[in-house]
CSV table of C-alpha atoms in Angstrom, one decimal:
chain,number,residue,atom,x,y,z
A,1,UNK,CA,28.1,3.8,10.6
A,2,UNK,CA,28.9,5.0,7.1
A,3,UNK,CA,26.0,5.6,4.8
A,4,UNK,CA,27.7,4.2,1.7
A,5,UNK,CA,28.2,0.8,3.4
A,6,UNK,CA,29.4,-1.5,0.6
A,7,UNK,CA,27.4,-4.4,2.1
A,8,UNK,CA,24.1,-2.7,1.2
A,9,UNK,CA,22.3,-4.7,-1.5
A,10,UNK,CA,21.0,-1.5,-3.0
A,11,UNK,CA,24.3,0.0,-4.2
A,12,UNK,CA,22.9,0.6,-7.6
A,13,UNK,CA,19.5,1.9,-6.5
A,14,UNK,CA,18.3,5.2,-7.9
A,15,UNK,CA,19.7,8.3,-6.1
A,16,UNK,CA,18.1,8.7,-2.7
A,17,UNK,CA,16.8,12.1,-1.5
A,18,UNK,CA,19.5,14.4,-0.1
A,19,UNK,CA,21.0,13.4,3.2
A,20,UNK,CA,20.0,16.3,5.3
A,21,UNK,CA,19.0,16.7,8.9
A,22,UNK,CA,16.3,14.4,10.1
A,23,UNK,CA,16.3,12.4,6.9
A,24,UNK,CA,19.9,11.4,7.2
A,25,UNK,CA,19.6,10.6,10.9
A,26,UNK,CA,16.5,8.6,10.3
A,27,UNK,CA,18.2,6.6,7.5
A,28,UNK,CA,21.0,5.7,10.0
A,29,UNK,CA,18.8,4.5,12.8
A,30,UNK,CA,16.4,2.7,10.4
A,31,UNK,CA,19.4,0.9,8.9
A,32,UNK,CA,20.7,-0.1,12.4
A,33,UNK,CA,17.2,-1.3,13.4
A,34,UNK,CA,16.8,-3.3,10.2
A,35,UNK,CA,19.9,-5.3,11.1
A,36,UNK,CA,19.1,-5.9,14.7
A,37,UNK,CA,17.2,-9.0,16.0
A,38,UNK,CA,13.9,-8.6,17.9
A,39,UNK,CA,15.4,-10.1,21.1
A,40,UNK,CA,18.4,-7.8,20.9
A,41,UNK,CA,16.2,-4.7,20.5
A,42,UNK,CA,13.8,-5.9,23.3
A,43,UNK,CA,16.7,-6.5,25.7
A,44,UNK,CA,18.0,-2.9,25.2
A,45,UNK,CA,14.5,-1.5,25.5
A,46,UNK,CA,14.3,-3.0,29.0
A,47,UNK,CA,16.5,-0.3,30.3
A,48,UNK,CA,15.2,2.5,28.2
A,49,UNK,CA,12.3,4.8,29.0
A,50,UNK,CA,8.9,3.3,28.1
A,51,UNK,CA,7.7,3.7,24.6
A,52,UNK,CA,4.4,5.4,23.7
A,53,UNK,CA,1.3,3.5,22.9
A,54,UNK,CA,1.0,2.7,19.2
A,55,UNK,CA,-1.6,1.7,16.6
A,56,UNK,CA,-0.7,-0.6,13.7
A,57,UNK,CA,-1.4,1.2,10.4
A,58,UNK,CA,-0.2,-1.6,8.2
A,59,UNK,CA,1.2,-5.0,8.9
A,60,UNK,CA,3.5,-6.4,10.2
A,61,UNK,CA,3.2,-8.4,6.9
A,62,UNK,CA,5.7,-10.4,5.0
A,63,UNK,CA,6.2,-10.2,1.3
A,64,UNK,CA,8.8,-10.7,-1.5
A,65,UNK,CA,11.1,-8.0,-2.9
A,66,UNK,CA,12.9,-8.5,-6.2
A,67,UNK,CA,16.6,-7.9,-5.8
A,68,UNK,CA,18.3,-6.6,-8.9
A,69,UNK,CA,22.0,-6.9,-9.7
A,70,UNK,CA,24.5,-6.0,-12.3
A,71,UNK,CA,27.3,-8.1,-13.6
A,72,UNK,CA,30.6,-6.3,-13.2
A,73,UNK,CA,29.1,-3.0,-12.2
A,74,UNK,CA,28.7,-1.8,-15.8
A,75,UNK,CA,26.3,-4.4,-17.2
A,76,UNK,CA,22.5,-4.1,-17.5
A,77,UNK,CA,20.5,-4.8,-14.4
A,78,UNK,CA,19.1,-8.3,-14.1
A,79,UNK,CA,16.8,-9.8,-11.5
A,80,UNK,CA,19.0,-11.6,-9.0
A,81,UNK,CA,16.3,-13.3,-7.0
A,82,UNK,CA,13.5,-12.6,-4.5
A,83,UNK,CA,14.0,-11.9,-0.9
A,84,UNK,CA,11.6,-12.2,2.0
A,85,UNK,CA,11.0,-8.8,3.6
A,86,UNK,CA,8.6,-8.0,6.5
A,87,UNK,CA,7.3,-4.5,6.8
A,88,UNK,CA,5.3,-2.6,9.4
A,89,UNK,CA,4.0,0.9,9.9
A,90,UNK,CA,2.7,2.2,13.2
A,91,UNK,CA,1.5,5.5,14.6
A,92,UNK,CA,2.3,6.5,18.2
A,93,UNK,CA,0.1,8.6,20.5
A,94,UNK,CA,1.9,11.9,19.7
A,95,UNK,CA,1.2,11.4,15.9
A,96,UNK,CA,4.6,10.4,14.6
A,97,UNK,CA,4.4,7.6,12.0
A,98,UNK,CA,7.2,5.0,12.0
A,99,UNK,CA,8.1,2.6,9.2
A,100,UNK,CA,10.2,-0.5,9.1
A,101,UNK,CA,11.3,-2.9,6.4
A,102,UNK,CA,13.4,-5.8,7.7
A,103,UNK,CA,14.8,-8.9,6.0
A,104,UNK,CA,13.2,-12.2,6.9
A,105,UNK,CA,9.8,-12.9,8.4
A,106,UNK,CA,10.2,-11.7,12.0
A,107,UNK,CA,7.0,-9.7,12.6
A,108,UNK,CA,8.1,-8.7,16.1
A,109,UNK,CA,11.3,-7.2,14.8
A,110,UNK,CA,9.5,-5.2,12.2
A,111,UNK,CA,7.0,-3.9,14.7
A,112,UNK,CA,9.6,-2.9,17.3
A,113,UNK,CA,11.7,-1.3,14.6
A,114,UNK,CA,8.7,0.7,13.3
A,115,UNK,CA,7.8,1.7,16.9
A,116,UNK,CA,11.3,2.9,17.6
A,117,UNK,CA,11.4,4.8,14.3
A,118,UNK,CA,8.3,6.7,15.4
A,119,UNK,CA,9.6,7.3,18.9
A,120,UNK,CA,13.0,8.5,17.7
A,121,UNK,CA,11.3,11.2,15.7
A,122,UNK,CA,10.0,12.7,19.0
A,123,UNK,CA,12.6,15.2,20.2
A,124,UNK,CA,11.7,14.5,23.8
A,125,UNK,CA,12.6,10.8,23.5
A,126,UNK,CA,15.2,10.9,20.8
A,127,UNK,CA,18.4,11.4,22.8
A,128,UNK,CA,17.6,8.8,25.4
A,129,UNK,CA,16.7,6.1,22.9
A,130,UNK,CA,19.5,7.0,20.6
A,131,UNK,CA,22.0,6.6,23.5
A,132,UNK,CA,20.4,3.5,25.1
A,133,UNK,CA,19.3,1.5,22.0
A,134,UNK,CA,20.7,2.7,18.7
A,135,UNK,CA,24.2,3.4,19.8
A,136,UNK,CA,24.8,0.0,21.4
A,137,UNK,CA,23.2,-1.8,18.4
A,138,UNK,CA,25.4,0.2,16.0
A,139,UNK,CA,28.5,-0.5,18.0
A,140,UNK,CA,27.8,-4.2,18.0
A,141,UNK,CA,27.0,-4.3,14.3
A,142,UNK,CA,30.2,-2.3,13.6
A,143,UNK,CA,32.3,-4.8,15.7
A,144,UNK,CA,30.8,-7.8,13.9
A,145,UNK,CA,31.5,-6.3,10.5
A,146,UNK,CA,35.0,-5.3,11.5
A,147,UNK,CA,35.6,-8.9,12.8
A,148,UNK,CA,34.6,-10.3,9.4
A,149,UNK,CA,36.7,-7.7,7.6
A,150,UNK,CA,39.7,-8.6,9.7
A,151,UNK,CA,39.4,-12.3,9.1
A,152,UNK,CA,39.0,-11.7,5.4
A,153,UNK,CA,42.0,-9.3,5.4
A,154,UNK,CA,44.2,-12.0,6.9
A,155,UNK,CA,43.7,-14.2,3.8
A,156,UNK,CA,44.4,-11.4,1.3
A,157,UNK,CA,47.1,-12.0,-1.2
A,158,UNK,CA,49.0,-9.0,-2.5
A,159,UNK,CA,49.7,-9.8,-6.2
A,160,UNK,CA,51.9,-6.7,-6.6
A,161,UNK,CA,54.4,-8.1,-4.0
A,162,UNK,CA,54.4,-11.5,-5.8
A,163,UNK,CA,55.2,-9.9,-9.1
A,164,UNK,CA,58.1,-7.9,-7.5
A,165,UNK,CA,59.5,-11.1,-6.0
A,166,UNK,CA,59.6,-12.8,-9.4
A,167,UNK,CA,61.5,-10.0,-11.0
A,168,UNK,CA,64.0,-9.9,-8.2
A,169,UNK,CA,64.9,-13.6,-8.4
B,1,UNK,CA,1.3,12.6,4.5
B,2,UNK,CA,-2.0,11.9,6.1
B,3,UNK,CA,-1.8,8.2,6.5
B,4,UNK,CA,-2.8,8.3,10.2
B,5,UNK,CA,-5.6,5.8,9.8
B,6,UNK,CA,-5.1,2.0,9.5
B,7,UNK,CA,-6.4,-0.1,6.7
B,8,UNK,CA,-8.0,-3.5,7.1
B,9,UNK,CA,-7.2,-5.0,10.5
B,10,UNK,CA,-7.1,-8.5,8.9
B,11,UNK,CA,-6.2,-7.8,5.2
B,12,UNK,CA,-6.8,-11.4,4.0
B,13,UNK,CA,-10.2,-12.2,5.6
B,14,UNK,CA,-11.6,-8.6,5.3
B,15,UNK,CA,-10.7,-8.3,1.6
B,16,UNK,CA,-12.1,-11.7,0.9
B,17,UNK,CA,-15.4,-10.7,2.6
B,18,UNK,CA,-15.5,-7.4,0.6
B,19,UNK,CA,-14.8,-9.3,-2.6
B,20,UNK,CA,-17.7,-11.6,-1.9
B,21,UNK,CA,-19.9,-8.6,-1.2
B,22,UNK,CA,-19.0,-7.0,-4.5
B,23,UNK,CA,-19.5,-10.3,-6.3
B,24,UNK,CA,-23.0,-10.8,-4.7
B,25,UNK,CA,-23.9,-7.2,-5.4
B,26,UNK,CA,-23.0,-7.5,-9.1
B,27,UNK,CA,-24.8,-10.9,-9.4
B,28,UNK,CA,-28.0,-9.6,-7.9
B,29,UNK,CA,-28.3,-5.9,-9.0
B,30,UNK,CA,-29.9,-3.6,-6.5
B,31,UNK,CA,-29.4,-5.7,-3.4
B,32,UNK,CA,-27.7,-4.0,-0.5
B,33,UNK,CA,-24.6,-5.5,1.0
B,34,UNK,CA,-22.3,-4.6,3.9
B,35,UNK,CA,-18.6,-3.8,3.1
B,36,UNK,CA,-15.9,-2.2,5.2
B,37,UNK,CA,-17.8,-2.4,8.5
B,38,UNK,CA,-15.4,-1.2,11.2
B,39,UNK,CA,-13.0,0.5,8.7
B,40,UNK,CA,-12.4,4.2,9.4
B,41,UNK,CA,-11.0,5.8,6.2
B,42,UNK,CA,-10.1,9.5,6.0
B,43,UNK,CA,-13.0,11.8,5.0
B,44,UNK,CA,-14.6,12.1,2.5
B,45,UNK,CA,-14.0,8.5,1.7
B,46,UNK,CA,-16.8,6.2,2.9
B,47,UNK,CA,-16.1,2.8,4.5
B,48,UNK,CA,-17.6,0.7,1.7
B,49,UNK,CA,-15.8,2.6,-1.0
B,50,UNK,CA,-12.5,2.4,1.0
B,51,UNK,CA,-13.0,-1.4,1.4
B,52,UNK,CA,-13.6,-1.8,-2.3
B,53,UNK,CA,-10.4,0.1,-3.1
B,54,UNK,CA,-8.4,-1.9,-0.5
B,55,UNK,CA,-9.8,-5.1,-2.0
B,56,UNK,CA,-9.5,-4.4,-5.8
B,57,UNK,CA,-6.8,-1.9,-6.3
B,58,UNK,CA,-3.0,-2.6,-6.1
B,59,UNK,CA,0.2,-1.2,-7.5
B,60,UNK,CA,-0.6,-2.4,-11.0
B,61,UNK,CA,-4.1,-1.0,-11.1
B,62,UNK,CA,-5.0,2.3,-12.9
B,63,UNK,CA,-7.1,4.3,-10.5
B,64,UNK,CA,-8.5,7.7,-11.1
B,65,UNK,CA,-9.8,9.7,-8.1
B,66,UNK,CA,-12.1,12.7,-8.5
B,67,UNK,CA,-10.6,16.0,-7.1
B,68,UNK,CA,-13.0,16.0,-4.2
B,69,UNK,CA,-11.1,13.0,-2.7
B,70,UNK,CA,-7.8,14.9,-2.5
B,71,UNK,CA,-7.8,14.6,1.3
B,72,UNK,CA,-8.0,10.8,1.1
B,73,UNK,CA,-5.3,10.5,-1.6
B,74,UNK,CA,-2.4,9.8,0.7
B,75,UNK,CA,-4.3,7.1,2.5
B,76,UNK,CA,-5.2,5.3,-0.8
B,77,UNK,CA,-1.6,5.7,-2.1
B,78,UNK,CA,-0.2,4.1,1.1
B,79,UNK,CA,-2.6,1.3,1.6
B,80,UNK,CA,-3.3,0.3,-2.0
B,81,UNK,CA,0.3,0.9,-3.1
B,82,UNK,CA,-0.9,2.9,-6.1
B,83,UNK,CA,-0.5,6.4,-7.5
B,84,UNK,CA,-3.8,7.6,-9.0
B,85,UNK,CA,-3.6,8.4,-12.7
B,86,UNK,CA,-4.2,11.8,-14.1
B,87,UNK,CA,-6.6,10.8,-16.9
B,88,UNK,CA,-10.0,9.1,-16.2
B,89,UNK,CA,-10.4,7.7,-19.7
B,90,UNK,CA,-7.7,5.0,-19.3
B,91,UNK,CA,-8.5,4.1,-15.7
B,92,UNK,CA,-9.7,0.7,-14.7
B,93,UNK,CA,-11.3,2.1,-11.5
B,94,UNK,CA,-12.8,5.5,-11.1
B,95,UNK,CA,-13.7,6.9,-7.7
B,96,UNK,CA,-16.2,9.7,-7.7
B,97,UNK,CA,-18.8,11.4,-5.6
B,98,UNK,CA,-20.8,12.7,-8.6
B,99,UNK,CA,-21.5,10.5,-11.7
B,100,UNK,CA,-18.7,11.1,-14.2
B,101,UNK,CA,-19.3,11.2,-17.9
B,102,UNK,CA,-19.7,7.4,-18.5
B,103,UNK,CA,-19.2,7.8,-22.3
B,104,UNK,CA,-15.7,9.2,-21.6
B,105,UNK,CA,-14.6,6.2,-19.6
B,106,UNK,CA,-13.0,3.0,-20.9
B,107,UNK,CA,-15.8,0.8,-22.2
B,108,UNK,CA,-13.6,-2.2,-23.3
B,109,UNK,CA,-13.8,-3.8,-26.7
B,110,UNK,CA,-16.0,-6.5,-28.1
B,111,UNK,CA,-13.1,-8.9,-27.9
B,112,UNK,CA,-12.1,-7.8,-24.4
B,113,UNK,CA,-15.1,-6.3,-22.6
B,114,UNK,CA,-13.2,-6.9,-19.3
B,115,UNK,CA,-10.9,-4.0,-20.0
B,116,UNK,CA,-13.7,-1.5,-19.2
B,117,UNK,CA,-13.8,0.8,-16.2
B,118,UNK,CA,-15.6,0.2,-12.9
B,119,UNK,CA,-17.0,3.3,-11.3
B,120,UNK,CA,-17.0,3.4,-7.5
B,121,UNK,CA,-19.6,6.1,-6.8
B,122,UNK,CA,-20.3,7.5,-3.4
B,123,UNK,CA,-23.9,8.5,-3.1
B,124,UNK,CA,-25.8,10.4,-0.4
B,125,UNK,CA,-28.0,7.5,0.5
B,126,UNK,CA,-28.8,3.9,-0.4
B,127,UNK,CA,-32.1,2.3,0.5
B,128,UNK,CA,-34.0,5.7,0.5
B,129,UNK,CA,-34.4,8.4,-2.0
B,130,UNK,CA,-35.4,8.1,-5.7
B,131,UNK,CA,-36.6,4.6,-6.6
B,132,UNK,CA,-35.1,3.0,-9.7
B,133,UNK,CA,-36.7,-0.1,-11.4
B,134,UNK,CA,-34.1,-2.7,-12.3
B,135,UNK,CA,-34.5,-5.7,-14.6
B,136,UNK,CA,-32.2,-8.0,-16.5
B,137,UNK,CA,-29.8,-10.9,-15.7
B,138,UNK,CA,-29.7,-11.9,-12.1
B,139,UNK,CA,-33.2,-10.6,-11.5
B,140,UNK,CA,-36.1,-13.1,-11.9
B,141,UNK,CA,-38.6,-10.3,-11.3
B,142,UNK,CA,-37.8,-6.6,-11.6
B,143,UNK,CA,-36.2,-5.2,-8.5
B,144,UNK,CA,-36.2,-1.7,-7.0
B,145,UNK,CA,-33.2,0.2,-5.7
B,146,UNK,CA,-33.7,3.5,-3.9
B,147,UNK,CA,-30.7,5.9,-4.3
B,148,UNK,CA,-30.3,9.4,-3.2
B,149,UNK,CA,-27.7,11.5,-5.0
B,150,UNK,CA,-28.0,10.4,-8.6
B,151,UNK,CA,-28.7,13.0,-11.3
B,152,UNK,CA,-32.2,13.4,-12.7
B,153,UNK,CA,-31.3,12.1,-16.1
B,154,UNK,CA,-29.6,8.9,-14.7
B,155,UNK,CA,-31.9,6.4,-16.4
B,156,UNK,CA,-31.2,8.0,-19.9
B,157,UNK,CA,-27.4,8.1,-19.1
B,158,UNK,CA,-27.5,4.5,-18.0
B,159,UNK,CA,-29.5,3.4,-21.1
B,160,UNK,CA,-26.7,4.6,-23.3
B,161,UNK,CA,-24.2,2.6,-21.3
B,162,UNK,CA,-26.4,-0.5,-21.3
B,163,UNK,CA,-26.8,-0.2,-25.0
B,164,UNK,CA,-23.1,-0.8,-25.4
B,165,UNK,CA,-23.3,-4.4,-24.0
B,166,UNK,CA,-21.1,-6.4,-23.8
B,167,UNK,CA,-19.1,-3.2,-23.6
B,168,UNK,CA,-19.8,-0.6,-21.0
B,169,UNK,CA,-18.9,0.4,-17.5
B,170,UNK,CA,-20.1,-1.2,-14.2
B,171,UNK,CA,-21.2,0.9,-11.3
B,172,UNK,CA,-20.6,0.2,-7.6
B,173,UNK,CA,-22.7,2.5,-5.4
B,174,UNK,CA,-21.4,3.1,-1.9
B,175,UNK,CA,-22.8,4.9,1.0
B,176,UNK,CA,-21.4,4.5,4.5
B,177,UNK,CA,-20.7,0.8,4.8
B,178,UNK,CA,-23.4,-0.2,2.4
B,179,UNK,CA,-22.8,-1.3,-1.2
B,180,UNK,CA,-25.0,-2.0,-4.2
B,181,UNK,CA,-24.0,-2.5,-7.8
B,182,UNK,CA,-25.4,-1.8,-11.3
B,183,UNK,CA,-23.6,-4.1,-13.8
B,184,UNK,CA,-23.7,-3.0,-17.4
B,185,UNK,CA,-26.2,-5.8,-18.1
B,186,UNK,CA,-29.0,-4.3,-16.0
B,187,UNK,CA,-31.8,-2.1,-17.4
B,188,UNK,CA,-32.8,0.9,-15.3
B,189,UNK,CA,-36.1,2.8,-15.4
B,190,UNK,CA,-36.7,5.9,-13.5
């Protein structure tokens, strides 16, 4: 999925660290996991290799995050409203630490996403999990987004065409 | 990042219990209380000191950590959500293993004595070592506190701090999972 997805609420967030190697890959799978439901992830995990044992370092715990917005893209930032976010951090047996921040208050989703983030950093498990869990989730999310975009596109009015029609008549 | 160790297993109940322990320790100077039992912070941070940090420090708190706690810094950053400040003189909380210069810390003002610093001091032992005689508010009769790891001139240093009352810093002494407190109101004799 594209990194500069326009649906991200943090379009005006400060510049992120450079998208290189593991960092960029990790951003992609964390973004996919943050949008996937706990049941959806668990169902895909059923067919994947077993995940390592893990210890909860923090959470899962729910809290509020202030969302900031800008009017018109050029205005000063203002506080748009607060959003419920659940976060979780786990450590797996091989020492990798996984983080997850997900919208809503689904503790199970946050913990599964953090656990997968940790497991995906392990080169031995990465390819299998990427193929069996992340790729199907990403495909589903892309299909859902494309469906909405298509429905919206069908209602689009091309003002340039209307202007041309008026001059012609 | 060395954040491989968890914080409180139950953040709400355990931080409430630790807050209560700090409150009781300050109300009755010299009494020993348990804090952070079961908590395993990264060395050299002791359980009681770690529990106090998890309970009292958050992202808006100015915390200064002595250089000897460098190995625990990531853990404190992660679990408390704070970045320790560079200068001790403006900090609200000071974590140290040797008594810092109390006169250089924030002592508050007469209008706002609550803006003073609280020193979390890790000592070698509590309940054994040099005996200090304590008297003052909270103590009907003078009490004794045995501490190992305080400097020889501590009673004189403390007298200068006590003389500032209602200004002055408060001291939380931590060793393992044991906690004792010396509020600024208490008099200490060697």
